[in-house]
Structures are given as structure tokens and as C-alpha cells.
PDB file of C-alpha atoms in Angstrom:
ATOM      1  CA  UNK A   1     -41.313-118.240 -60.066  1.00 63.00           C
ATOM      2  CA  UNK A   2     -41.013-116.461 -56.815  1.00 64.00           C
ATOM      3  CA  UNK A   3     -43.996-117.035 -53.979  1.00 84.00           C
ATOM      4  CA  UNK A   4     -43.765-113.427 -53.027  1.00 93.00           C
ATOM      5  CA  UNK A   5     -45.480-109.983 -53.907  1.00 94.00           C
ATOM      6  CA  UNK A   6     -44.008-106.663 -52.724  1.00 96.00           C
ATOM      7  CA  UNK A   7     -44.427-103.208 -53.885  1.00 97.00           C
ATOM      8  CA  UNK A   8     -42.123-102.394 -56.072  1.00 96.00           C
ATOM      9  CA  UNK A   9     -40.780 -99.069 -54.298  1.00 97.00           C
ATOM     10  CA  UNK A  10     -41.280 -97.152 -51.465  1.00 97.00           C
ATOM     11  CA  UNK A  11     -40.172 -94.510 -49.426  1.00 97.00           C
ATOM     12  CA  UNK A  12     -39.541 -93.157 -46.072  1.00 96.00           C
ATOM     13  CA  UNK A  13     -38.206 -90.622 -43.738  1.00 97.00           C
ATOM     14  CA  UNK A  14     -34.706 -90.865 -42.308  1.00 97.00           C
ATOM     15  CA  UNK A  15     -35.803 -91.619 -38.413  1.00 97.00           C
ATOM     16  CA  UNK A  16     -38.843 -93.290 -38.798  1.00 97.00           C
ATOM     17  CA  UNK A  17     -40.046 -96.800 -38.602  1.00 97.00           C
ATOM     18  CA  UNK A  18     -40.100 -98.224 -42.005  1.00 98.00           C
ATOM     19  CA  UNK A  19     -42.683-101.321 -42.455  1.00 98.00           C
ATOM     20  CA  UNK A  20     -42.341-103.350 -46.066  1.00 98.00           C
ATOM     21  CA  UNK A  21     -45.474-105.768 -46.771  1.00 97.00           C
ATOM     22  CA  UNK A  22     -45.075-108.795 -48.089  1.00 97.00           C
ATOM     23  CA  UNK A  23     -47.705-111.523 -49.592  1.00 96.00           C
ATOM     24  CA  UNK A  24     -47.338-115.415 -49.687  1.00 93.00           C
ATOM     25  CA  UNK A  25     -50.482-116.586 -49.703  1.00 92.00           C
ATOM     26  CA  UNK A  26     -49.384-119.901 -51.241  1.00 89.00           C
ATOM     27  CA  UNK A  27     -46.576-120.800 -48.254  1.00 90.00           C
ATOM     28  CA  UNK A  28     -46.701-124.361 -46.653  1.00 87.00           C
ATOM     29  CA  UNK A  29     -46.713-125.106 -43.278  1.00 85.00           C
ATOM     30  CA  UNK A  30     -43.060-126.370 -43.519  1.00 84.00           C
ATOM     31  CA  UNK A  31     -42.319-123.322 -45.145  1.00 89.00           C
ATOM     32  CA  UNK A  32     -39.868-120.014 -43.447  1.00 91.00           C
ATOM     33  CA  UNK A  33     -40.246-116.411 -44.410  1.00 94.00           C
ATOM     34  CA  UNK A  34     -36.888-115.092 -45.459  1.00 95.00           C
ATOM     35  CA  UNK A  35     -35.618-111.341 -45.931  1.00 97.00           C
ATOM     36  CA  UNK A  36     -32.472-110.427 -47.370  1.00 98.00           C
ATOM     37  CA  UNK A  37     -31.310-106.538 -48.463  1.00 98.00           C
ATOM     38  CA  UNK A  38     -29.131-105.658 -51.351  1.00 97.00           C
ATOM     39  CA  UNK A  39     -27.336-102.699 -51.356  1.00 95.00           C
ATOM     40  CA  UNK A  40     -26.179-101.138 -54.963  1.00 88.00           C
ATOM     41  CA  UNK A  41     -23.176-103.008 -55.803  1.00 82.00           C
ATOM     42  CA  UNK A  42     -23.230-105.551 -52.957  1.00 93.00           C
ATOM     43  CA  UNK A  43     -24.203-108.992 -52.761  1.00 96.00           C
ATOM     44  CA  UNK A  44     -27.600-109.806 -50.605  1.00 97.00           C
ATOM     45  CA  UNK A  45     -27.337-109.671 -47.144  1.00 97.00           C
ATOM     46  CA  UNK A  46     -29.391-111.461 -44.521  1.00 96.00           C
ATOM     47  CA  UNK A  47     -31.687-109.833 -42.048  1.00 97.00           C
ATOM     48  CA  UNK A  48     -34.315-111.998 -40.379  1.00 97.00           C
ATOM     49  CA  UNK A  49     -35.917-115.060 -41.141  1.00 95.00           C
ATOM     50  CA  UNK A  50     -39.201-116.952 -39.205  1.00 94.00           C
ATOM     51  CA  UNK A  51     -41.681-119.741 -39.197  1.00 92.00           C
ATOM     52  CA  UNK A  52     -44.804-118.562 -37.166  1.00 90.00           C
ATOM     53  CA  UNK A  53     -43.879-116.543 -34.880  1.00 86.00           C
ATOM     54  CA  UNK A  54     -42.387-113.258 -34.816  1.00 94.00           C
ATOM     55  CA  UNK A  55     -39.645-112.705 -34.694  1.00 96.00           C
ATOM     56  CA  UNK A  56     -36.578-109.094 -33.862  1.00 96.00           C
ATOM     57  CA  UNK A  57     -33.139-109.389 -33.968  1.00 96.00           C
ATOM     58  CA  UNK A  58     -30.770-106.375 -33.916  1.00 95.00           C
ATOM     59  CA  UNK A  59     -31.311-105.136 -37.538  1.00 95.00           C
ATOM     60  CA  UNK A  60     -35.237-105.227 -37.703  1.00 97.00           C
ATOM     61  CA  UNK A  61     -38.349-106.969 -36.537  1.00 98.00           C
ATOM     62  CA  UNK A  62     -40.401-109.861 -38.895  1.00 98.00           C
ATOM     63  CA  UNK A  63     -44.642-109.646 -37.829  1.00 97.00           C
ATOM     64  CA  UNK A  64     -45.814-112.635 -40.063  1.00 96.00           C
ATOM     65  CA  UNK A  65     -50.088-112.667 -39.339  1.00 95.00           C
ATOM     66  CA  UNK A  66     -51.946-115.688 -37.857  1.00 94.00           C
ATOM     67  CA  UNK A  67     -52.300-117.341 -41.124  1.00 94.00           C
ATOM     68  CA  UNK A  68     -48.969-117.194 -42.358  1.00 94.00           C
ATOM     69  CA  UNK A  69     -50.113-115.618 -45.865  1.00 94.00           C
ATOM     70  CA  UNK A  70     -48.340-112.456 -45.259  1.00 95.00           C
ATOM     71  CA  UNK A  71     -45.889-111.177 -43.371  1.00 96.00           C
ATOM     72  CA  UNK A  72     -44.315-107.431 -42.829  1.00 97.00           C
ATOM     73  CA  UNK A  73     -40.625-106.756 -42.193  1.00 98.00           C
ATOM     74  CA  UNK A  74     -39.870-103.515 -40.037  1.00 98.00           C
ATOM     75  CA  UNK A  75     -36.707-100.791 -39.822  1.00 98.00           C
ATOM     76  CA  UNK A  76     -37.780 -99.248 -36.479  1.00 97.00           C
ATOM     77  CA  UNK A  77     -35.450 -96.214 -37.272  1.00 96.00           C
ATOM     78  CA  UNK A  78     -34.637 -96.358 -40.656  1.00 97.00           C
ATOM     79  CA  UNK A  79     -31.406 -94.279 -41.734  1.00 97.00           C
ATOM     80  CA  UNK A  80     -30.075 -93.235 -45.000  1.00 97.00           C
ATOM     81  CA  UNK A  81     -27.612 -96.457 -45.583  1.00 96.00           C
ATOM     82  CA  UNK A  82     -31.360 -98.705 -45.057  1.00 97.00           C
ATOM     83  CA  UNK A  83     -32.244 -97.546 -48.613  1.00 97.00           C
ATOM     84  CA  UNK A  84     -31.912-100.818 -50.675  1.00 98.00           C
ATOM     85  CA  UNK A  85     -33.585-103.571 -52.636  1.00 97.00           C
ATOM     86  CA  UNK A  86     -35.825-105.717 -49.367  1.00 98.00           C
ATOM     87  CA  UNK A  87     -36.376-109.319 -51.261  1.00 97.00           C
ATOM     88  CA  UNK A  88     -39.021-110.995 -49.421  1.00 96.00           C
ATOM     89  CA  UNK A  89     -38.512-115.012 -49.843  1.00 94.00           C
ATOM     90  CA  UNK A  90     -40.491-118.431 -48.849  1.00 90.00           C
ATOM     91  CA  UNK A  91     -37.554-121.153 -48.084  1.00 86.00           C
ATOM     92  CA  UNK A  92     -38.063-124.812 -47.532  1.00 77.00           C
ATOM     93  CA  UNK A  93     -36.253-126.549 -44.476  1.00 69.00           C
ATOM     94  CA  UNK A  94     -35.164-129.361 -46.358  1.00 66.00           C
ATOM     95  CA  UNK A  95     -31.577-129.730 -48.176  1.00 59.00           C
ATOM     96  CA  UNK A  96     -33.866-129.864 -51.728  1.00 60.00           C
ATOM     97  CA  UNK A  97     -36.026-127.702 -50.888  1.00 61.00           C
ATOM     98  CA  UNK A  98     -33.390-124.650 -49.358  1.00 73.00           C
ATOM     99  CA  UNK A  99     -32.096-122.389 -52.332  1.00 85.00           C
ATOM    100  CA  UNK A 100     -33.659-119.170 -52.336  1.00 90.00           C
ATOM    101  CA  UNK A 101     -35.859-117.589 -55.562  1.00 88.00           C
ATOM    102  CA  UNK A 102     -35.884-113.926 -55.265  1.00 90.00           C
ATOM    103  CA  UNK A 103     -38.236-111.836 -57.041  1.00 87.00           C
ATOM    104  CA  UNK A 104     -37.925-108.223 -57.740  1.00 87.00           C
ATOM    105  CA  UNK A 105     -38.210-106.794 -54.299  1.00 95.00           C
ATOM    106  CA  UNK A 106     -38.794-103.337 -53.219  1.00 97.00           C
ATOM    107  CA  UNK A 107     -36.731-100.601 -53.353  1.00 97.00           C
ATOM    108  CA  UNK A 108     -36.644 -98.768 -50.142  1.00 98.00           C
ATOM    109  CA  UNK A 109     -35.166 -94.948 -50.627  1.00 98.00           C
ATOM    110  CA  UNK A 110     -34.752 -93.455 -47.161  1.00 98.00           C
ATOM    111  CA  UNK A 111     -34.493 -89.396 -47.543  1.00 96.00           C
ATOM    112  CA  UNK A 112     -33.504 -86.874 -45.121  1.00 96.00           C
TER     113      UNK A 112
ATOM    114  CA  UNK B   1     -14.252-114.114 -39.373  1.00 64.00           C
ATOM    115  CA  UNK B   2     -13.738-113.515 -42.842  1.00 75.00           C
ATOM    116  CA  UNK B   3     -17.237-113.901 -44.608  1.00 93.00           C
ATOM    117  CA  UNK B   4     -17.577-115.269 -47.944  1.00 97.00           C
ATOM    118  CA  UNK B   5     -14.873-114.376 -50.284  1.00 97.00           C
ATOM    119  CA  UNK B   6     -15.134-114.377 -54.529  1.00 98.00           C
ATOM    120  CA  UNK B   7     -12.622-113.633 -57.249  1.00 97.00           C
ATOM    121  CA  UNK B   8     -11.802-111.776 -59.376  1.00 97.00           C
ATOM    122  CA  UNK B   9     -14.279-108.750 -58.618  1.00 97.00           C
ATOM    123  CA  UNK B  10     -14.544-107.923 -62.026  1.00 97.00           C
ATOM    124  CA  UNK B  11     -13.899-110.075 -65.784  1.00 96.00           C
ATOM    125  CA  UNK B  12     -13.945-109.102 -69.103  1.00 97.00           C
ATOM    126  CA  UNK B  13     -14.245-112.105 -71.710  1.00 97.00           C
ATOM    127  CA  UNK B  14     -15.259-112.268 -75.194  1.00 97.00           C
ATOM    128  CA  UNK B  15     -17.889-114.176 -76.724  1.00 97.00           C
ATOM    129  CA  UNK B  16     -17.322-118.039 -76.927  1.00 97.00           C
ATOM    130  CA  UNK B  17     -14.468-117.911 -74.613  1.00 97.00           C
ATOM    131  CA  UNK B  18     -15.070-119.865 -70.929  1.00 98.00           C
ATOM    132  CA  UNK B  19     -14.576-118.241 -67.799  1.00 98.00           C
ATOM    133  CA  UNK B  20     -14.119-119.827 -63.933  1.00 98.00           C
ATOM    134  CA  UNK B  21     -15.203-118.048 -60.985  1.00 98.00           C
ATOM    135  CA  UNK B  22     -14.045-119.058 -57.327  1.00 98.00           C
ATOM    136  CA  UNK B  23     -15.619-118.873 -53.996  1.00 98.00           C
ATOM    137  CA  UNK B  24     -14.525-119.502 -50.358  1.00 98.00           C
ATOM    138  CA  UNK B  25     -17.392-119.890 -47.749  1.00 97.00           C
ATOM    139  CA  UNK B  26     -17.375-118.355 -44.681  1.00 96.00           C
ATOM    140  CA  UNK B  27     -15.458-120.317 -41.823  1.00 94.00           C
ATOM    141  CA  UNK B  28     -18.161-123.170 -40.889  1.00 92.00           C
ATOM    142  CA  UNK B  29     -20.355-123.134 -43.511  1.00 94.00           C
ATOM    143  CA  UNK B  30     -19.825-126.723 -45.809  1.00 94.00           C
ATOM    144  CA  UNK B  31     -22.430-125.703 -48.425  1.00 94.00           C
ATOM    145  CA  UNK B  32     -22.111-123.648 -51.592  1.00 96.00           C
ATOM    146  CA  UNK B  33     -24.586-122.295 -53.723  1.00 96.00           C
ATOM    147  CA  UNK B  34     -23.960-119.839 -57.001  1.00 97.00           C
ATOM    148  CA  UNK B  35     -26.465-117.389 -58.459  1.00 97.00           C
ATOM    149  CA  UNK B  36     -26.871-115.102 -61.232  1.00 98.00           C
ATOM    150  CA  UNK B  37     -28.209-111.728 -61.382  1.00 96.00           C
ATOM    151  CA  UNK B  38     -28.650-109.431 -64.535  1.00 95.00           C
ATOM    152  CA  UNK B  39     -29.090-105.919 -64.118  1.00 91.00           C
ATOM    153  CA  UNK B  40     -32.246-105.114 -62.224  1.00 89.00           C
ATOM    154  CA  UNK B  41     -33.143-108.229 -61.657  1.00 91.00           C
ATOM    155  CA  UNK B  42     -33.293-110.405 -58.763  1.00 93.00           C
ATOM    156  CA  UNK B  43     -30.803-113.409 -58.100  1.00 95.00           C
ATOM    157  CA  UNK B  44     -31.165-116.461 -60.125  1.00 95.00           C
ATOM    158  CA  UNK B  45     -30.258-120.008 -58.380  1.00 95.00           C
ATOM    159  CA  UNK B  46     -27.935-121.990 -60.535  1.00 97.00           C
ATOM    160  CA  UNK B  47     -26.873-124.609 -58.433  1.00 95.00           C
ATOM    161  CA  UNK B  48     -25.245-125.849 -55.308  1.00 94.00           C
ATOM    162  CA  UNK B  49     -22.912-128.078 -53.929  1.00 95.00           C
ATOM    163  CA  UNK B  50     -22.735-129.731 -51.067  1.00 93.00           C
ATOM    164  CA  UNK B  51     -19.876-132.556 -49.826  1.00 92.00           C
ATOM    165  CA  UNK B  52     -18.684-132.336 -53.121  1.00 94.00           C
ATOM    166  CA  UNK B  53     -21.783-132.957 -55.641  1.00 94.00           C
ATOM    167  CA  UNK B  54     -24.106-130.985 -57.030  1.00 93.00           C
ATOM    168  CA  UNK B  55     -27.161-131.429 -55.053  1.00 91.00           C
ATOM    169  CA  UNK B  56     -29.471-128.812 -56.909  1.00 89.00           C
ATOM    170  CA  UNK B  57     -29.975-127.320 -60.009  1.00 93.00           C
ATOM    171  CA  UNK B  58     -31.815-124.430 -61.365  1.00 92.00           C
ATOM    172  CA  UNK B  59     -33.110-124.009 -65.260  1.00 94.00           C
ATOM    173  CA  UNK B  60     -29.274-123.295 -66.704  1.00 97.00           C
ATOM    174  CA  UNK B  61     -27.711-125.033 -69.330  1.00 97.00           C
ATOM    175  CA  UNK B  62     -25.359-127.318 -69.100  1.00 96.00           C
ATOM    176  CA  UNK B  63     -22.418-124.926 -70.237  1.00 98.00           C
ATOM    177  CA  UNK B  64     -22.200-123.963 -66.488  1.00 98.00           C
ATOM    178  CA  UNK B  65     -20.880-126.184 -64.509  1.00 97.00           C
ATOM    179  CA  UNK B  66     -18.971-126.430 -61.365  1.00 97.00           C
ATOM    180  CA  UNK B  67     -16.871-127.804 -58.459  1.00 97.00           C
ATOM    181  CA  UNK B  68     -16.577-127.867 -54.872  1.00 97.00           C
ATOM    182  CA  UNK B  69     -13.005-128.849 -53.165  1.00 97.00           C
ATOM    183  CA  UNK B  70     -12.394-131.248 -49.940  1.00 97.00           C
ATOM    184  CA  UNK B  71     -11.881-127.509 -47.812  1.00 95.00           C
ATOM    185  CA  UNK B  72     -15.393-126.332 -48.935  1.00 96.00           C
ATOM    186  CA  UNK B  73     -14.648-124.190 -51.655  1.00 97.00           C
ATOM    187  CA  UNK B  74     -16.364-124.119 -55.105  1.00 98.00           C
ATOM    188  CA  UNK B  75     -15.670-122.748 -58.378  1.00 98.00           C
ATOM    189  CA  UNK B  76     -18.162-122.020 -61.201  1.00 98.00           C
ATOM    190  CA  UNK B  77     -17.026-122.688 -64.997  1.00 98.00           C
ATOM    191  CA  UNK B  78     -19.103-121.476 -68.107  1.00 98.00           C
ATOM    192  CA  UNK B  79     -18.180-122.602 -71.311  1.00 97.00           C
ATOM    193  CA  UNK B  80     -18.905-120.900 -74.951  1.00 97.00           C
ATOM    194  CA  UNK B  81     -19.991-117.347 -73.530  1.00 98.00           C
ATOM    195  CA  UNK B  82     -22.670-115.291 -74.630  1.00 97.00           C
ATOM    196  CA  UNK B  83     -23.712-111.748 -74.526  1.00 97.00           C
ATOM    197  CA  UNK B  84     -26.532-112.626 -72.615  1.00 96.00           C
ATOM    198  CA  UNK B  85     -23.969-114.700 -69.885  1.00 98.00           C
ATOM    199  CA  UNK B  86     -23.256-111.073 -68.533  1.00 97.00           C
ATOM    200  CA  UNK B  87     -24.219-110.398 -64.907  1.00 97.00           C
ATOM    201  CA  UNK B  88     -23.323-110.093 -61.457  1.00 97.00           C
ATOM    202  CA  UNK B  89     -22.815-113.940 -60.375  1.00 98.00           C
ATOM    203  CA  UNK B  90     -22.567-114.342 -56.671  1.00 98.00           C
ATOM    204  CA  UNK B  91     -21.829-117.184 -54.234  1.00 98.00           C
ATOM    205  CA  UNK B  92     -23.747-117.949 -50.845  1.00 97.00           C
ATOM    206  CA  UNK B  93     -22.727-120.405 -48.646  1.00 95.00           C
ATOM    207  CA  UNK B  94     -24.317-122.013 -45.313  1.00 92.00           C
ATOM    208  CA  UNK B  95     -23.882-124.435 -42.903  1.00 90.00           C
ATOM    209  CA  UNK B  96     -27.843-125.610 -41.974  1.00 82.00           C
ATOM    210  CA  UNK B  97     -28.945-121.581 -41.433  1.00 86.00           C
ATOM    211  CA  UNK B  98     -29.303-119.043 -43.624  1.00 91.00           C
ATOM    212  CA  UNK B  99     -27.236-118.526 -46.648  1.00 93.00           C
ATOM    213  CA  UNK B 100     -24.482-115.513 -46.470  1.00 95.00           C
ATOM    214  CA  UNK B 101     -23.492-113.706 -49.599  1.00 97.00           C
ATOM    215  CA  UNK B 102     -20.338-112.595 -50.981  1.00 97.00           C
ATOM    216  CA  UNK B 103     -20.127-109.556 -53.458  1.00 96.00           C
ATOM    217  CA  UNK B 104     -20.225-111.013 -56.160  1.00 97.00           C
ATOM    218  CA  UNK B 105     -18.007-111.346 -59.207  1.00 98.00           C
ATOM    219  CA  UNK B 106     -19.435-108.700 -62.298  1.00 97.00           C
ATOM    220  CA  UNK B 107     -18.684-110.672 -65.548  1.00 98.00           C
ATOM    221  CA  UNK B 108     -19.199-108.504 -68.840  1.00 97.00           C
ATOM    222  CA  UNK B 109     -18.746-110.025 -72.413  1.00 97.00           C
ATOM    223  CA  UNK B 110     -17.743-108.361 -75.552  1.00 93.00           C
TER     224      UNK B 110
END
């Protein structure tokens, strides 16, 4: 079973920041906070990933809170090809302990 | 860089047949791992392979199997289809980061 809980769906306006919540209440200290995005008919594509700290690359920024039990993935400008399926996932570091169990995710629709 | 390749893109079998499905990682990457995902539904590990063996397994039977080949590349054989054995079945690879996707090879039965 996944570790994660999202909303199932959610919705924003083309332009603005976009923030999708994510609970792991049960993660382990040894544990990373994934995010992946699936657009329709694609295969999952990476976006961020972190331990403790947070964390912004050039697609999107990862806030994970003091006691690692949840953690919130941002689109600072989100556009209309952002709407997708966000999978929030908790990854071991170690070779048994790396494949990734995805849940349901949430479905972001961006309008105009 | 070409990222992680599958093939075909699309298979139509029939019940009981067996199908294989191939994968190339992306350049650098020495680890495979193949997942499958029904319609609205999230990925489901089945395995990977790593140096050649099978170093995980998720809860599928044994009628999948696979391979990976001295250059890295993997292929993923299921025997006596079902109905049910229909799905989107991708391949991720990764080389001690995070795992990069291919598109996935959509596998229908009849």
C-alpha cells in the first residue's frame, strides 16, 4: 500500500502558483519524499525529490514541514500543459528498499 | 541523450498467448525496473533488475518474468495472458538517482 494521501483532484488558474498537499505521517528518517507527474498517455515523469530540507529545482519547489509528516509540492506559475496526475511517493535509499508505490495521486486541471 | 526507450508502443494479443516487451535505459543508468498500470490507476512495481538478476519483486505471479542483457537492457515476458493482463506496462531505469520513465508499452487482450 502506498504511504501517501493526496486529494484526489484539484484545480487552478493558468498563472498562478499551484500548491498540492501531501501526507506521510508514517515516513522514516531514512526515508525521501518523491514527486513524479503523469501526463495522459505518457509515462511518469520526475520532478523533485528531498530528505529534510527543501528543496526548488527548475520545474517546482518541494516545502516538506519540520517533522517530515507532510510535505507540499509547488507550480509557482502553473500553465495549461501542468494539468496532470501529481503522485506523491516515500522512497527508501537502499537498493531493496528503492522501487516506487504510487497511489492514486491528484489530478491537477489548470484552466484558463 | 536519448531517454528511456520501449517497444512496441502498442500490442494486441489474445488470451493465453505470451507476449515480450523490451526496454533500453537511458545512457548511464545500469538499473531496470518494470511496472504496470491499469486504467486509472497508479503504477504497480513488478520487478527490477539490476547487473543481470532480479533484485526485487512485487506481488505478480510468476507468469511474468524477465531479463536484463550485459548492455543494460531488459525485456519483460508474460506467459498464458489474461483479460485482466491488459494495461499500460512501463519501464524506469536509474543509475543510484531517481528513476526515469519511458512511455510505456499499452498491451490490450482479446
Amino acid at each position: 500500500d502506498a504511504k501517501t494521501t493526496q486529494p484526489t483532484s484539484m484545480d487552478c488558474a493558468e498563472g498562478r502558483a499551484a500548491n498540492l498537499p501531501c501526507n506521510h505521517s508514517t515516513i522514516s528518517g531514512n526515508e525521501y519524499v518523491y514527486w513524479y507527474r503523469q501526463i495522459h498517455s505518457q509515462g511518469p515523469q520526475y520532478i523533485i525529490h528531498g530528505l529534510k530540507n527543501n528543496e526548488t529545482n527548475e520545474m517546482a519547489s518541494l516545502i516538506i514541514t519540520e517533522d517530515r509528516k507532510s510535505s507540499t509540492l509547488i507550480l509557482p506559475h502553473a500553465t495549461l500543459r501542468d494539468t496532470a496526475v501529481y503522485y506523491c511517493i516515500v522512497r527508501g535509499r537502499s537498493y531493496n528498499t528503492d522501487k516506487l508505490i504510487f497511489g492514486t495521486g491528484t489530478r491537477l486541471q489548470v484552466f484558463p | 541523450d536519448a531517454g528511456v526507450t520501449q517497444s512496441p508502443t502498442h500490442l494486441i494479443k489474445t488470451r493465453g498467448q505470451q507476449v515480450t516487451l523490451r526496454c533500453s535505459p537511458k545512457s548511464g543508468h545500469d538499473t531496470v525496473s518494470w511496472y504496470q498500470q491499469a486504467l486509472g490507476q497508479g503504477p504497480q512495481f513488478i520487478f527490477q533488475y539490476y547487473e543481470e538478476e532480479e533484485r526485487q519483486r512485487g506481488n505478480f505471479p510468476d507468469r511474468f518474468s524477465g531479463h536484463q542483457f550485459p548492455n543494460y537492457s531488459s525485456e519483460l515476458n508474460v506467459n498464458a495472458l489474461l483479460l485482466g493482463d491488459s494495461a499500460l506496462y512501463l519501464c524506469a531505469s536509474s543509475g543510484g538517482g531517481p528513476q526515469h520513465f519511458g512511455d510505456g508499452t499499452r498491451l490490450s487482450i482479446l
